[in-house]
Short mmCIF file of C-alpha atoms in Angstrom, two decimals:
data_model
loop_
_atom_site.label_atom_id
_atom_site.label_comp_id
_atom_site.label_asym_id
_atom_site.label_seq_id
_atom_site.Cartn_x
_atom_site.Cartn_y
_atom_site.Cartn_z
CA MET A 105 -0.38 0.08 0.02
CA ASP A 106 1.48 4.03 -0.54
CA THR A 107 2.31 5.89 2.02
CA ARG A 108 2.24 9.57 2.64
CA SER A 109 4.77 11.37 4.98
CA ILE A 110 4.02 15.42 4.97
CA THR A 111 6.66 18.04 6.79
CA ASN A 112 7.37 20.61 6.65
CA ALA A 113 10.65 19.60 4.12
CA ALA A 114 8.18 17.87 1.53
CA CYS A 115 5.96 15.76 0.93
CA ILE A 116 7.45 12.01 0.31
CA ASP A 117 5.52 8.93 -1.63
CA ILE A 118 6.21 5.54 -0.95
CA LEU A 119 5.31 3.56 -3.48
CA SER A 120 4.37 0.06 -3.42
CA ASP A 121 4.21 -0.82 -6.97
CA LYS A 122 6.78 1.92 -8.95
CA LYS A 123 5.91 0.53 -12.25
CA LYS A 124 2.62 1.13 -12.57
CA SER A 125 3.01 4.63 -10.63
CA LEU A 126 5.43 6.19 -13.59
CA VAL A 127 2.41 5.13 -16.05
CA LEU A 128 0.00 6.91 -14.56
CA ASP A 129 1.88 10.05 -13.93
CA LEU A 130 3.00 9.60 -17.71
CA ARG A 131 -0.36 9.57 -18.35
CA ILE A 132 -1.28 12.59 -15.40
CA ALA A 133 1.15 14.47 -18.11
CA ASN A 134 -0.15 14.11 -20.76
CA PHE A 135 -3.83 14.57 -19.80
CA ILE A 136 -2.57 18.14 -18.35
CA VAL A 137 -0.84 19.19 -22.01
CA LYS A 138 -3.86 17.70 -23.80
CA LYS A 139 -6.23 19.30 -21.47
CA ARG A 140 -3.83 23.10 -21.94
CA ASN A 141 -4.12 22.41 -25.93
CA LEU A 142 -8.03 21.93 -25.76
CA THR A 143 -8.61 24.63 -23.70
CA VAL A 144 -6.70 27.13 -25.33
CA MET A 145 -7.66 25.31 -29.20
CA LYS A 146 -11.13 23.79 -28.64
CA SER A 147 -12.85 27.59 -29.77
CA PHE A 148 -11.41 27.17 -33.15
CA ARG A 149 -12.78 25.96 -35.48
CA LEU A 150 -9.29 24.89 -37.29
CA GLY A 151 -8.22 23.72 -33.62
CA ALA A 152 -4.98 22.31 -32.84
CA ILE A 153 -4.03 23.43 -36.57
CA TRP A 154 -2.95 27.10 -34.92
CA ASN A 155 -0.36 25.32 -32.67
CA MET A 156 1.12 25.36 -36.28
CA LEU A 157 -0.32 28.08 -37.97
CA ASP A 158 0.29 30.26 -35.22
CA PRO A 159 4.08 30.85 -35.20
CA LEU A 160 4.35 30.41 -39.10
CA LEU A 161 2.22 33.32 -39.48
CA HIS A 162 4.08 35.32 -37.26
CA SER A 163 7.49 34.40 -38.60
CA LEU A 164 6.50 35.25 -42.42
CA VAL A 165 5.30 38.73 -41.34
CA TYR A 166 8.39 38.94 -39.30
CA LEU A 167 10.44 38.01 -42.39
CA PHE A 168 8.02 40.53 -44.58
CA VAL A 169 9.09 42.81 -42.37
CA PHE A 170 12.48 42.53 -42.61
CA THR A 171 13.18 41.61 -46.15
CA VAL A 172 10.50 43.08 -47.85
CA ILE A 173 10.54 46.71 -46.19
CA ARG A 174 14.14 46.55 -45.20
CA TYR A 175 15.82 44.99 -47.84
CA ASN A 176 18.12 42.11 -46.39
CA SER A 177 19.89 39.60 -48.93
CA ASN A 178 19.30 36.25 -46.97
CA PRO A 179 15.65 35.63 -45.92
CA GLY A 180 16.86 32.04 -44.82
CA ASN A 181 19.65 32.95 -42.41
CA LEU A 182 16.18 35.73 -41.50
CA MET A 183 14.00 32.79 -41.02
CA ILE A 184 15.80 30.59 -39.24
CA GLY A 185 16.64 33.43 -36.53
CA ILE A 186 12.85 34.80 -36.27
CA ALA A 187 11.71 31.30 -35.12
CA LEU A 188 14.67 30.50 -32.56
CA ILE A 189 14.55 34.06 -31.53
CA ARG A 190 10.53 32.81 -30.91
CA GLY A 191 11.45 29.82 -28.60
CA LEU A 192 13.71 32.02 -26.73
CA GLN A 193 11.04 35.04 -26.28
CA GLN A 194 8.20 31.95 -25.61
CA ASN A 195 10.68 29.76 -23.43
CA LEU A 196 12.10 31.80 -21.54
CA ILE A 197 8.52 33.76 -19.93
CA TYR A 198 7.17 30.81 -20.07
CA GLY A 199 9.32 29.09 -17.34
CA SER A 200 9.81 31.84 -15.19
CA SER A 201 6.28 32.89 -15.10
CA SER A 202 4.76 29.25 -15.36
CA ASN A 203 2.16 29.37 -12.18
CA LEU A 204 2.20 27.67 -9.39
CA ASP A 205 -1.33 25.78 -10.76
CA PHE A 206 1.20 23.22 -12.62
CA THR A 207 -1.49 20.24 -12.96
CA ALA A 208 -4.29 21.78 -14.48
CA GLY A 209 -7.00 21.66 -11.80
CA LEU A 210 -6.39 18.05 -10.81
CA LYS A 211 -7.77 18.00 -7.50
CA ILE A 212 -8.64 14.32 -6.40
CA GLU A 213 -5.27 13.52 -5.85
CA ARG A 214 -2.45 15.36 -5.06
CA VAL A 215 -0.03 15.18 -8.45
CA ARG A 216 3.08 14.30 -7.97
CA SER A 217 5.94 16.51 -8.96
CA ARG A 218 7.73 13.84 -11.27
CA ALA A 219 4.05 14.43 -13.27
CA ILE A 220 4.41 18.35 -13.66
CA VAL A 221 8.33 18.29 -14.54
CA LEU A 222 7.09 15.58 -17.10
CA SER A 223 4.02 17.71 -18.18
CA GLU A 224 6.24 20.69 -18.35
CA LEU A 225 8.63 18.93 -20.82
CA LEU A 226 6.05 17.85 -22.88
CA TYR A 227 4.52 20.80 -23.29
CA VAL A 228 8.13 22.76 -24.45
CA ILE A 229 8.76 19.88 -26.52
CA GLN A 230 5.17 20.19 -28.42
CA THR A 231 5.49 24.15 -28.96
CA SER A 232 9.04 23.89 -29.59
CA PHE A 233 8.05 20.87 -32.36
CA TYR A 234 5.31 23.31 -33.35
CA LEU A 235 7.47 25.99 -33.83
CA SER A 236 9.85 24.54 -36.84
CA PHE A 237 7.55 22.63 -38.46
CA GLY A 238 5.85 25.78 -40.56
CA THR A 239 10.10 26.91 -40.25
CA VAL A 240 10.87 23.69 -42.43
CA MET A 241 8.65 23.82 -44.86
CA VAL A 242 9.09 27.67 -45.45
CA LEU A 243 13.04 27.42 -44.92
CA LEU A 244 12.63 24.49 -47.74
CA LEU A 245 11.09 26.67 -50.39
CA LEU A 246 14.17 29.14 -49.81
CA ASP A 247 16.95 26.03 -50.57
CA ALA A 248 17.65 25.51 -47.51
CA SER A 249 19.44 21.92 -47.32
CA TYR A 250 17.26 18.88 -46.22
CA TRP A 251 19.10 18.28 -43.26
CA VAL A 252 17.03 21.20 -41.54
CA ILE A 253 14.42 18.97 -41.96
CA PRO A 254 15.39 16.53 -39.06
CA LEU A 255 17.56 18.58 -37.10
CA MET A 256 15.51 22.66 -37.63
CA PRO A 257 12.63 20.43 -34.64
CA LEU A 258 16.44 19.25 -32.97
CA PHE A 259 17.67 22.75 -32.36
CA CYS A 260 14.28 24.28 -32.12
CA ILE A 261 13.74 21.76 -29.24
CA LEU A 262 16.80 22.18 -27.68
CA ASN A 263 16.18 26.14 -27.59
CA GLY A 264 13.21 25.82 -25.97
CA LEU A 265 14.53 23.80 -23.58
CA VAL A 266 17.47 26.04 -22.88
CA TRP A 267 15.44 28.79 -21.61
CA TYR A 268 12.79 27.47 -20.59
CA SER A 269 14.62 25.86 -17.51
CA PHE A 270 16.92 29.86 -17.22
CA GLY A 271 13.26 30.97 -16.74
CA ARG A 272 12.47 28.46 -14.46
CA MET A 273 15.73 29.73 -12.53
CA LEU A 274 14.19 33.02 -12.72
CA SER A 275 11.00 31.96 -11.17
CA PRO A 276 11.64 32.13 -7.20
CA ILE A 277 12.80 35.53 -7.68
CA ILE A 278 9.49 36.56 -9.73
CA GLN A 279 7.88 35.10 -6.96
CA ARG A 280 9.15 37.15 -4.37
CA LEU A 281 9.43 40.17 -6.36
CA PRO A 282 7.03 40.03 -9.29
CA ASP A 283 8.41 43.18 -11.04
CA PHE A 284 11.26 41.24 -12.46
CA LYS A 285 8.70 39.38 -15.17
CA LYS A 286 9.07 42.67 -16.80
CA ILE A 287 12.02 43.07 -17.13
CA VAL A 288 12.42 39.20 -18.28
CA THR A 289 9.98 40.48 -20.85
CA TYR A 290 12.18 43.27 -21.88
CA PHE A 291 15.58 41.00 -22.47
CA GLY A 292 13.21 38.64 -24.51
CA MET A 293 12.63 41.99 -26.26
CA LEU A 294 16.29 43.46 -26.24
CA MET A 295 17.27 39.77 -27.14
CA PHE A 296 15.12 40.61 -30.91
CA PHE A 297 17.30 43.25 -31.34
CA GLY A 298 20.36 42.47 -30.27
CA SER A 299 21.24 39.32 -30.53
CA THR A 300 22.43 37.35 -34.15
CA ALA A 301 18.50 36.36 -34.81
CA LEU A 302 17.91 39.18 -37.62
CA TYR A 303 21.79 38.81 -39.00
CA PRO A 304 24.31 36.86 -38.90
CA LEU A 305 27.57 37.14 -35.99
CA SER A 306 29.51 37.38 -38.71
CA MET A 307 27.57 40.77 -39.56
CA THR A 308 28.97 42.20 -36.03
CA THR A 309 31.97 44.20 -34.84
CA GLY A 310 33.18 45.62 -32.03
CA MET A 311 31.45 45.93 -28.52
CA HIS A 312 28.33 43.75 -30.20
CA ARG A 313 30.09 41.30 -31.04
CA GLN A 314 32.00 40.26 -28.48
CA ILE A 315 28.74 40.16 -26.08
CA ASN A 316 27.00 38.07 -28.76
CA LEU A 317 30.37 35.76 -28.61
CA TYR A 318 29.08 35.15 -24.84
CA ASN A 319 25.26 34.99 -26.15
CA PRO A 320 23.86 30.91 -25.37
CA PHE A 321 21.79 32.10 -28.14
CA SER A 322 24.46 32.18 -30.92
CA TYR A 323 25.70 28.93 -30.33
CA VAL A 324 22.13 27.84 -31.15
CA VAL A 325 21.29 30.14 -33.57
CA GLU A 326 24.66 30.20 -36.71
CA PRO A 327 24.89 26.29 -35.66
CA ALA A 328 21.41 25.72 -37.63
CA ARG A 329 22.41 28.56 -40.19
CA TYR A 330 25.54 26.56 -41.34
CA ILE A 331 23.03 22.87 -41.57
CA ALA A 332 20.67 24.37 -43.22
CA PHE A 333 22.77 27.11 -46.29
CA GLY A 334 26.55 26.22 -45.30
CA THR A 335 27.02 29.85 -44.02
CA ASP A 336 30.28 30.51 -42.17
CA SER A 337 29.22 32.54 -38.81
CA ILE A 338 29.70 29.38 -36.97
CA GLN A 339 33.79 29.72 -37.39
CA LEU A 340 33.41 32.78 -35.38
CA LEU A 341 31.90 31.11 -32.19
CA ASP A 342 34.58 29.83 -29.35
CA PRO A 343 34.50 26.22 -28.38
CA ILE A 344 35.61 26.65 -25.40
CA VAL A 345 32.23 29.47 -24.79
CA GLY A 346 29.83 27.22 -26.47
CA MET A 347 31.03 24.40 -23.56
CA ALA A 348 30.36 26.11 -20.58
CA ILE A 349 27.23 27.14 -21.96
CA SER A 350 26.37 23.76 -22.51
CA ILE A 351 27.37 22.76 -19.20
CA ILE A 352 25.59 25.84 -17.65
CA ALA A 353 22.41 25.32 -19.83
CA ILE A 354 22.02 21.34 -18.52
CA PHE A 355 22.66 22.55 -15.13
CA SER A 356 19.77 25.03 -15.12
CA LEU A 357 17.73 22.38 -16.46
CA VAL A 358 17.95 19.90 -14.45
CA PHE A 359 17.80 22.66 -11.46
CA GLY A 360 14.96 24.34 -12.88
CA LEU A 361 12.54 21.43 -13.21
CA TYR A 362 14.56 20.26 -9.53
CA ILE A 363 12.91 23.47 -7.88
CA ILE A 364 9.50 22.65 -9.53
CA ASP A 365 8.92 20.47 -6.31
CA LYS A 366 10.67 22.30 -3.93
CA GLN A 367 8.37 25.75 -4.52
CA ARG A 368 4.89 24.09 -4.92
CA TRP A 369 5.49 23.37 -1.85
CA ARG A 370 6.81 26.52 -0.48
CA TRP A 371 3.81 28.31 -2.11
CA SER A 372 1.27 26.29 -1.17
CA THR A 373 0.30 28.20 2.04
CA TRP A 374 0.85 31.75 0.10
CA SER A 375 -2.35 33.77 -1.76
CA MET B 96 11.88 9.87 5.36
CA GLU B 97 11.62 8.27 9.47
CA MET B 98 8.76 9.45 9.40
CA VAL B 99 7.09 6.94 6.31
CA ASP B 100 7.91 3.65 8.86
CA MET B 101 5.20 5.74 11.39
CA GLU B 102 2.82 4.62 13.74
CA LEU B 103 0.39 3.52 10.63
CA ASP B 104 1.68 -0.03 11.00
CA ASP B 105 -1.64 -1.00 13.64
CA GLY B 106 -4.41 -0.48 11.16
CA LEU B 107 -4.48 3.24 11.18
CA ALA B 108 -4.90 4.86 7.84
CA ILE B 109 -4.20 8.72 9.06
CA SER B 110 -1.95 9.93 11.48
CA VAL B 111 -1.45 13.60 12.10
CA SER B 112 0.37 14.73 15.05
CA LYS B 113 0.98 18.73 16.73
CA LEU B 114 0.39 19.87 12.65
CA SER B 115 -0.40 23.86 12.71
CA ILE B 116 -0.85 25.50 9.03
CA ILE B 117 -0.13 28.98 8.46
CA TYR B 118 -1.44 31.32 5.20
CA ARG B 119 0.24 34.04 4.27
CA ILE B 120 -1.29 36.71 2.82
CA ARG B 121 0.15 39.55 0.49
CA SER B 122 -1.52 42.80 0.68
CA LYS B 123 -1.34 44.32 -2.63
CA LYS B 124 -0.44 48.57 -2.49
CA LEU B 125 -0.21 50.44 -5.41
CA ILE B 126 3.51 50.73 -5.20
CA GLY B 127 5.90 49.73 -2.42
CA ARG B 128 6.50 46.33 -0.80
CA SER B 129 3.24 44.43 0.02
CA LYS B 130 2.88 43.63 3.73
CA ILE B 131 2.80 39.86 4.02
CA LYS B 132 0.38 39.05 6.54
CA GLU B 133 -0.08 35.36 8.97
CA VAL B 134 -3.28 33.45 9.26
CA LYS B 135 -2.71 30.26 11.78
CA ALA B 136 -5.25 28.02 10.13
CA LEU B 137 -5.05 24.64 12.45
CA ASP B 138 -2.99 25.20 15.42
CA LYS B 139 -0.98 21.89 16.68
CA ILE B 140 -3.45 19.78 15.95
CA SER B 141 -3.07 15.71 16.79
CA PHE B 142 -4.94 12.96 16.09
CA GLN B 143 -5.69 9.26 14.89
CA ILE B 144 -7.79 7.56 12.75
CA LYS B 145 -7.82 3.84 12.02
CA LYS B 146 -9.09 1.83 8.23
CA GLY B 147 -12.27 1.83 8.12
CA GLU B 148 -13.68 4.55 10.45
CA LEU B 149 -15.96 7.41 9.02
CA VAL B 150 -15.04 10.37 10.35
CA ALA B 151 -17.43 14.16 10.45
CA VAL B 152 -15.03 17.24 11.13
CA LEU B 153 -17.61 20.08 12.37
CA GLY B 154 -17.03 23.01 13.11
CA LYS B 155 -18.14 26.82 12.00
CA ASN B 156 -17.20 28.37 8.68
CA GLY B 157 -13.46 29.63 8.94
CA SER B 158 -12.62 26.13 11.78
CA GLY B 159 -10.03 25.21 9.22
CA LYS B 160 -12.13 22.34 8.34
CA THR B 161 -10.79 22.43 4.50
CA THR B 162 -7.21 23.34 5.06
CA LEU B 163 -6.94 19.80 7.35
CA LEU B 164 -8.32 18.73 4.43
CA GLY B 165 -6.24 20.45 2.15
CA ALA B 166 -3.25 19.31 4.87
CA ILE B 167 -3.93 15.40 4.68
CA GLY B 168 -4.13 15.17 1.28
CA GLY B 169 -1.22 17.05 0.95
CA HIS B 170 -1.60 19.97 -0.71
CA LEU B 171 -0.92 22.09 2.37
CA ARG B 172 2.86 22.72 3.48
CA PRO B 173 2.43 22.18 7.36
CA GLU B 174 4.23 25.15 9.61
CA SER B 175 5.15 22.52 11.90
CA GLY B 176 4.07 18.59 12.92
CA THR B 177 3.50 16.13 10.46
CA VAL B 178 0.82 14.14 8.34
CA ASN B 179 1.77 10.45 7.39
CA THR B 180 -1.08 8.38 5.33
CA CYS B 181 -1.63 4.89 4.43
CA GLY B 182 -3.10 4.33 1.31
CA ARG B 183 -4.17 6.21 -2.14
CA VAL B 184 -5.91 9.57 -0.88
CA TYR B 185 -8.38 11.13 -2.89
CA THR B 186 -10.45 14.41 -2.28
CA LEU B 187 -13.75 15.40 -3.37
CA ARG B 188 -14.13 19.00 -3.31
CA GLY B 189 -16.05 21.35 -5.53
CA ALA B 190 -17.87 20.65 -8.61
CA ASN B 191 -14.89 19.49 -10.71
CA PRO B 192 -12.64 17.50 -9.79
CA GLY B 193 -10.41 18.79 -13.22
CA LEU B 194 -12.69 17.96 -15.38
CA VAL B 195 -12.04 19.18 -19.30
CA PRO B 196 -14.52 21.70 -20.16
CA HIS B 197 -14.42 21.46 -23.87
CA ILE B 198 -15.65 17.67 -24.67
CA SER B 199 -18.55 15.44 -23.03
CA SER B 200 -19.17 14.24 -19.94
CA ARG B 201 -18.31 10.63 -20.97
CA GLU B 202 -15.24 12.13 -23.16
CA ASN B 203 -13.66 13.61 -19.61
CA ILE B 204 -14.66 9.85 -17.61
CA ARG B 205 -12.94 7.97 -20.66
CA MET B 206 -9.77 10.06 -20.25
CA MET B 207 -9.77 10.55 -16.49
CA SER B 208 -11.01 6.86 -16.25
CA GLN B 209 -7.62 6.34 -17.50
CA ILE B 210 -5.11 8.42 -15.76
CA TYR B 211 -6.80 7.70 -12.58
CA GLY B 212 -5.82 4.29 -12.86
CA VAL B 213 -8.81 2.22 -13.84
CA PRO B 214 -7.87 -1.45 -15.26
CA ASN B 215 -8.38 -1.54 -19.22
CA GLN B 216 -10.87 -4.55 -18.59
CA GLU B 217 -13.26 -2.65 -15.74
CA ARG B 218 -13.03 0.17 -17.30
CA VAL B 219 -16.44 0.02 -19.64
CA GLU B 220 -17.93 -1.41 -16.31
CA PHE B 221 -16.69 1.69 -14.70
CA GLU B 222 -18.29 4.09 -17.39
CA LYS B 223 -21.37 2.90 -16.95
CA GLN B 224 -21.66 3.04 -13.56
CA VAL B 225 -20.66 6.44 -13.83
CA GLU B 226 -22.91 7.42 -15.96
CA GLU B 227 -26.68 5.60 -14.27
CA PHE B 228 -25.08 7.07 -11.27
CA CYS B 229 -24.72 10.74 -13.03
CA ASP B 230 -27.82 9.87 -14.45
CA LEU B 231 -28.07 13.23 -16.91
CA GLY B 232 -29.81 11.46 -20.12
CA GLU B 233 -28.65 12.81 -23.26
CA ALA B 234 -26.86 16.23 -21.50
CA TYR B 235 -23.64 13.51 -20.60
CA ASP B 236 -23.14 13.78 -23.93
CA ARG B 237 -22.96 17.53 -24.01
CA ASP B 238 -20.06 20.05 -23.24
CA TYR B 239 -19.35 19.89 -19.78
CA SER B 240 -19.34 23.58 -19.37
CA SER B 241 -22.64 24.31 -20.44
CA LEU B 242 -24.31 21.62 -17.91
CA SER B 243 -25.42 23.35 -14.56
CA SER B 244 -23.55 23.36 -11.20
CA GLY B 245 -25.84 20.54 -10.06
CA MET B 246 -25.61 18.19 -12.88
CA ALA B 247 -21.45 18.97 -12.97
CA GLY B 248 -20.75 18.03 -9.31
CA ARG B 249 -23.35 14.56 -10.43
CA VAL B 250 -20.43 14.04 -12.69
CA GLY B 251 -17.47 14.93 -10.68
CA PHE B 252 -19.29 12.87 -7.30
CA GLY B 253 -20.18 10.29 -9.67
CA PHE B 254 -16.51 9.55 -10.58
CA THR B 255 -14.51 10.21 -7.28
CA THR B 256 -16.74 7.77 -5.66
CA SER B 257 -16.18 5.12 -8.53
CA LEU B 258 -12.97 5.03 -7.47
CA THR B 259 -11.10 2.60 -5.16
CA PRO B 260 -9.30 5.68 -2.89
CA GLU B 261 -8.12 3.72 0.26
CA ILE B 262 -8.76 7.20 2.00
CA LEU B 263 -11.48 9.46 1.21
CA LEU B 264 -11.62 13.10 2.67
CA MET B 265 -14.87 14.75 1.62
CA ASP B 266 -15.09 18.40 1.83
CA GLU B 267 -19.10 19.60 1.89
CA THR B 268 -19.68 17.92 -1.12
CA LEU B 269 -23.22 15.82 -0.63
CA GLY B 270 -24.79 18.98 -0.80
CA VAL B 271 -23.87 19.35 -4.24
CA GLY B 272 -27.46 19.20 -6.44
CA ASP B 273 -30.98 18.23 -5.38
CA VAL B 274 -32.62 16.59 -2.88
CA GLU B 275 -32.58 13.07 -4.48
CA PHE B 276 -29.02 13.19 -5.51
CA ARG B 277 -27.88 14.04 -2.39
CA LYS B 278 -30.22 10.67 -0.88
CA LYS B 279 -28.27 8.99 -4.25
CA ALA B 280 -24.73 11.13 -2.67
CA GLU B 281 -25.72 9.39 0.75
CA LYS B 282 -26.23 6.04 -0.73
CA LYS B 283 -22.74 6.17 -2.56
CA ALA B 284 -21.13 7.66 0.52
CA MET B 285 -22.37 4.74 2.40
CA GLU B 286 -21.89 1.59 -0.07
CA PHE B 287 -18.23 3.13 0.04
CA MET B 288 -18.33 2.78 3.67
CA GLU B 289 -19.07 -1.20 3.64
CA LYS B 290 -16.26 -1.25 1.51
CA GLY B 291 -13.90 -1.27 4.39
CA GLU B 292 -12.72 2.26 3.16
CA THR B 293 -11.66 5.31 5.49
CA ILE B 294 -13.85 8.78 5.41
CA LEU B 295 -13.16 12.07 6.74
CA LEU B 296 -16.22 14.24 5.61
CA SER B 297 -16.38 17.79 6.70
CA THR B 298 -20.03 19.06 6.64
CA HIS B 299 -22.00 21.70 8.30
CA SER B 300 -25.29 18.89 7.92
CA LEU B 301 -25.35 17.38 11.42
CA ASN B 302 -27.85 14.90 10.93
CA LEU B 303 -25.06 13.54 8.06
CA ALA B 304 -22.41 13.40 10.30
CA LYS B 305 -24.57 11.85 12.81
CA THR B 306 -26.19 8.94 10.37
CA ILE B 307 -23.39 8.34 8.38
CA CYS B 308 -20.04 8.83 10.76
CA ASN B 309 -19.04 6.05 13.63
CA ARG B 310 -16.66 9.39 15.32
CA GLY B 311 -16.41 13.47 15.33
CA LEU B 312 -14.08 15.85 15.55
CA VAL B 313 -14.99 19.38 16.49
CA LEU B 314 -12.62 22.19 15.18
CA ASP B 315 -12.69 26.13 16.70
CA LYS B 316 -10.43 28.79 15.39
CA GLY B 317 -7.86 25.96 14.44
CA GLU B 318 -7.95 24.06 17.21
CA LEU B 319 -9.34 19.95 18.15
CA VAL B 320 -11.79 21.26 20.54
CA PHE B 321 -13.52 17.33 20.57
CA ASP B 322 -12.84 14.49 19.51
CA GLY B 323 -15.39 11.56 20.19
CA SER B 324 -17.96 9.45 18.80
CA SER B 325 -20.37 12.18 15.72
CA GLU B 326 -23.37 11.57 18.30
CA ASP B 327 -21.31 13.68 21.64
CA ALA B 328 -19.74 15.65 18.90
CA VAL B 329 -22.99 16.84 17.18
CA ASP B 330 -24.04 17.74 20.76
CA TYR B 331 -20.95 19.44 21.67
CA TYR B 332 -20.68 21.47 18.58
CA LEU B 333 -24.02 22.60 19.17
CA LYS B 334 -23.90 23.41 23.19
CA GLU B 335 -20.19 24.65 22.98
CA ILE B 336 -19.44 26.12 19.43
CA ILE B 337 -23.11 27.22 18.26
CA LYS B 338 -24.17 28.58 21.35
#
């Protein structure tokens, strides 16, 4: 029989059938994501298709603005940048502000934190995949390499997870100081114009380039451009900085997900 | 971790020891730092409940009944003290236990029965049982969001009590719906009790507490002021709390 011990420090479940519990947690995670999708999409006639159409149309509008109105010689590079920067903004803000009702209103039984972590991962992977779907189609029209078909979704998912986890690291600060959320939103806007989303690293100079050499976003967008169009900005990246960013990203992802349990417990009696 | 081995080996389902819960409420201001007000909802409460006991929790509004159920259900962090439970703890609270508004009750029950581990071979029978209990007719296939609160409450109650938790925490839920439904709900709760499971029922219905429960706890301002038979608990509540 399952037992539970509840103290100030934690709510610990001792499960009698660990395999069955894992299956149930996976189903709950799937339900949470499904409920979110249904709640958002059910009222539209095109339903879940908007999950893919929304980011595609958004990117196409930006593409139009930055290529037709303001001439840009390489729309493919721009498309990759816009898709990935959207992933950055979306997931950074989502991770930092995901409220503590992670459970999609499930009240019957306490939802284990493991199920919540799984649902968060599923949600970020799903939205990042949808984001990549339309981008890949446009990139193929722009004569990108066929490698974008398997690799662009992968880049979008990695990018989404990295920025989601940075957001999660910031969420305890936002819980205490809600004003910080504004700063995160403006940081996302600054990244749109200041990072290498709208132009490759090779077009930057001086301090702007130096800053972007330490910007994690450059280490996702430039390899993606290299794979799609063989652009050479990737050579400007510092492999040691890239390694350091990868380690920090993995650490923050693990830590960001780990603190979900502590956070929801700590904040359960706050309003 | 040593708390898990706890004193639950001799037929106990719930053990609450010196449990205190404090809510922290932020009062928002237009500019400046918000003030944090602390409200003590439970104050060093201790009791134990054996497997198969049916316990009524009585008390005025704001006495801590819902908080107590929330703490036992693992939804609230204690300020101090411990809660140990043995068995799956389900809470029946409000009309909607998490059902999706944009799909029918039938689809909801199908989805929810999967996530709460109803075995595949029993699922058809389970769904039929919930449908019969809800007795909603064609409304059962309408969007859940289009149901009245009484109808929605039937689906929530029917689903939760058709599951087989070892411990069921019920928060005022038998007050949902019309007279006919309440009778059905009481019957269902009795059947549940006969299965030998443990129920903790927070209620304002003193008659219900007397007829269904075999033990009563009375809370007043976050303190446990009485623990005894349900008849005595009702008498104490009427004489000492309501006055």
